[in-house]
Coordinates of C-alpha atoms in Angstrom, one line a residue:
M1 CA -48.8 -118.7 -119.7
K2 CA -49.3 -122.3 -119.4
H3 CA -52.4 -122.1 -121.5
M4 CA -51.0 -119.7 -123.9
M5 CA -47.8 -122.4 -124.7
E6 CA -50.6 -125.2 -125.0
S7 CA -52.6 -123.5 -127.1
V8 CA -49.6 -122.8 -129.9
D9 CA -47.5 -125.5 -129.0
G10 CA -49.6 -128.2 -127.9
P11 CA -50.6 -130.8 -124.7
T12 CA -48.4 -130.6 -121.5
N13 CA -46.7 -134.2 -121.1
G14 CA -46.7 -134.4 -116.5
P15 CA -45.7 -131.6 -114.8
R16 CA -42.5 -130.4 -116.3
A17 CA -42.8 -131.1 -120.0
Y18 CA -44.8 -130.0 -122.8
K19 CA -45.3 -132.8 -126.1
G20 CA -44.6 -129.9 -128.7
P21 CA -42.1 -129.6 -131.3
I22 CA -40.8 -126.3 -128.8
G23 CA -41.6 -127.8 -125.4
R24 CA -39.4 -130.6 -125.9
Q25 CA -36.3 -128.0 -126.2
L26 CA -36.8 -126.3 -123.7
P27 CA -35.2 -128.9 -121.1
D28 CA -31.5 -128.3 -123.1
C29 CA -32.3 -124.5 -124.9
H30 CA -28.9 -123.4 -122.6
L31 CA -26.8 -126.3 -123.6
L32 CA -27.0 -124.3 -127.2
P33 CA -25.1 -122.0 -128.6
V34 CA -26.4 -118.8 -129.3
V35 CA -27.3 -117.4 -132.9
N36 CA -27.9 -114.8 -135.3
F37 CA -31.5 -113.7 -134.3
A38 CA -33.8 -110.8 -134.8
A39 CA -34.7 -108.5 -132.1
I40 CA -37.9 -107.9 -130.8
P41 CA -37.6 -104.4 -129.6
V42 CA -40.2 -102.8 -126.8
E43 CA -39.9 -100.7 -123.6
L44 CA -38.3 -101.9 -120.4
P45 CA -38.0 -101.2 -117.2
S46 CA -35.4 -100.0 -115.3
L47 CA -34.8 -102.4 -112.5
S48 CA -32.2 -102.2 -109.5
V49 CA -31.0 -106.0 -109.5
P50 CA -30.7 -106.6 -106.3
D51 CA -34.3 -106.4 -105.4
L52 CA -34.5 -108.9 -108.0
S53 CA -34.3 -113.1 -107.5
T54 CA -31.7 -114.9 -109.7
D55 CA -34.3 -115.9 -112.5
Q56 CA -35.7 -112.4 -111.9
T57 CA -32.7 -110.8 -112.7
Y58 CA -32.4 -113.8 -115.9
L59 CA -35.7 -113.0 -117.0
L60 CA -34.6 -109.2 -116.9
K61 CA -31.3 -109.6 -119.2
M62 CA -33.0 -111.9 -121.5
S63 CA -35.3 -109.6 -121.9
H64 CA -32.7 -107.0 -122.8
A65 CA -30.7 -109.4 -125.0
V66 CA -34.0 -109.8 -127.2
A67 CA -34.9 -106.8 -127.5
S68 CA -31.6 -105.7 -128.7
G69 CA -31.1 -109.0 -130.7
T70 CA -27.8 -109.5 -128.8
V71 CA -27.3 -111.9 -126.2
P72 CA -24.3 -110.7 -124.0
P73 CA -21.1 -114.0 -123.2
E74 CA -22.4 -113.1 -119.7
V75 CA -26.2 -113.9 -120.1
A76 CA -25.4 -116.9 -122.7
D77 CA -23.3 -118.2 -120.1
L78 CA -26.5 -118.5 -117.3
K79 CA -28.8 -121.2 -117.2
P80 CA -32.6 -120.4 -116.7
G81 CA -34.3 -121.9 -113.6
P82 CA -36.2 -125.8 -114.1
L83 CA -39.2 -126.0 -116.4
N84 CA -42.3 -126.9 -114.4
H85 CA -45.5 -125.8 -114.8
A86 CA -46.2 -123.8 -111.9
R87 CA -43.9 -121.2 -113.2
W88 CA -44.4 -119.5 -115.7
L89 CA -41.7 -116.6 -115.3
T90 CA -38.9 -120.0 -115.8
L91 CA -40.6 -121.4 -119.1
A92 CA -40.3 -117.5 -120.2
C93 CA -36.8 -117.5 -119.9
R94 CA -36.6 -121.0 -121.5
L95 CA -38.9 -119.7 -124.3
M96 CA -36.7 -116.2 -125.3
R97 CA -34.1 -118.7 -124.5
C98 CA -34.2 -121.0 -127.1
Y99 CA -35.5 -118.2 -129.5
V100 CA -31.9 -117.0 -129.2
A101 CA -30.2 -120.4 -130.1
T102 CA -32.5 -120.9 -132.9
E103 CA -31.4 -119.8 -136.5
A104 CA -35.0 -119.9 -138.1
P105 CA -37.4 -120.0 -135.8
T106 CA -41.2 -121.6 -136.3
E107 CA -44.1 -119.1 -136.4
A108 CA -44.7 -120.5 -133.7
L109 CA -42.2 -119.7 -131.6
V110 CA -41.7 -116.1 -132.9
T111 CA -45.5 -115.9 -131.7
L112 CA -44.9 -117.2 -127.9
V113 CA -41.5 -115.1 -127.8
T114 CA -43.2 -112.2 -129.4
F115 CA -46.2 -112.9 -126.5
V116 CA -43.2 -112.6 -123.9
M117 CA -41.7 -109.6 -124.9
R118 CA -44.5 -107.9 -125.2
V119 CA -47.0 -108.3 -123.0
Y120 CA -45.5 -111.2 -120.1
V121 CA -42.2 -109.0 -119.2
P122 CA -43.4 -106.1 -119.5
Q123 CA -46.4 -106.9 -117.2
W124 CA -44.8 -108.7 -115.4
F125 CA -42.3 -105.8 -113.9
D126 CA -44.9 -103.5 -113.8
V127 CA -46.7 -105.8 -111.0
K128 CA -43.4 -105.9 -109.3
Q129 CA -42.8 -103.0 -109.5
R130 CA -46.0 -101.7 -108.1
P131 CA -47.4 -104.9 -105.9
S132 CA -50.2 -103.5 -103.7
C133 CA -54.0 -104.6 -104.3
T134 CA -54.9 -100.9 -105.1
D135 CA -52.5 -101.7 -108.5
G136 CA -54.8 -104.3 -109.3
A137 CA -56.9 -102.7 -111.8
R138 CA -54.4 -100.8 -113.3
H139 CA -51.9 -103.9 -114.3
F140 CA -55.2 -105.9 -115.1
F141 CA -56.1 -102.9 -117.6
K142 CA -52.4 -102.8 -119.1
A143 CA -52.4 -106.4 -119.5
I144 CA -55.8 -106.8 -121.7
E145 CA -54.2 -102.9 -123.7
R146 CA -51.4 -104.9 -124.3
T147 CA -53.0 -107.7 -126.0
R148 CA -54.2 -105.7 -128.8
F149 CA -51.4 -106.5 -131.1
V150 CA -51.3 -110.6 -130.7
L151 CA -53.1 -113.6 -133.0
F152 CA -57.2 -113.6 -132.6
K153 CA -56.4 -117.8 -131.8
I154 CA -54.2 -116.3 -129.2
K155 CA -56.4 -114.0 -127.6
R156 CA -59.1 -116.3 -127.3
T157 CA -57.1 -118.1 -125.0
L158 CA -56.4 -114.9 -123.0
W159 CA -59.8 -114.2 -123.0
Q160 CA -60.7 -117.0 -122.0
Q161 CA -58.3 -116.7 -118.8
F162 CA -59.4 -112.8 -118.5
L163 CA -63.1 -113.8 -118.3
R164 CA -62.1 -116.9 -116.2
D165 CA -59.6 -115.1 -113.5
L166 CA -62.9 -112.0 -113.0
Y167 CA -64.5 -112.4 -109.7

């Protein structure tokens, strides 16, 4: 997720900040009002919320909102977890929150949120539902399969990470 953000928006600026135009909006994205936005439809798993942490619950609720094109008031009022380069889940949450608060999102923001919705969120919840090591190869294959739709520049970044993470 971090490499994806850097390839689209630019480098980091310390342990909790980004230098790019999208990254600079992320720390205060929850303060912006929700506007009309284009839905990014995707199939999401049905999970039991009591089994999820606060950040995980926020990810699930916000991804349902982005997929439907409507953010319920109780979700709009929630604050995503703190921005930190080691916490990819909160980066994904903040990108979605920024997206639903931007009337005319840039191509870069749409690219990032589309990646979050079509690759990161489904992959994250797949692993959450089946965390066993015996499912690792299936998860890896599914991650590769999910990246088919992404732009070449982004695909190159993803493949560099895939190849680096292979043992």
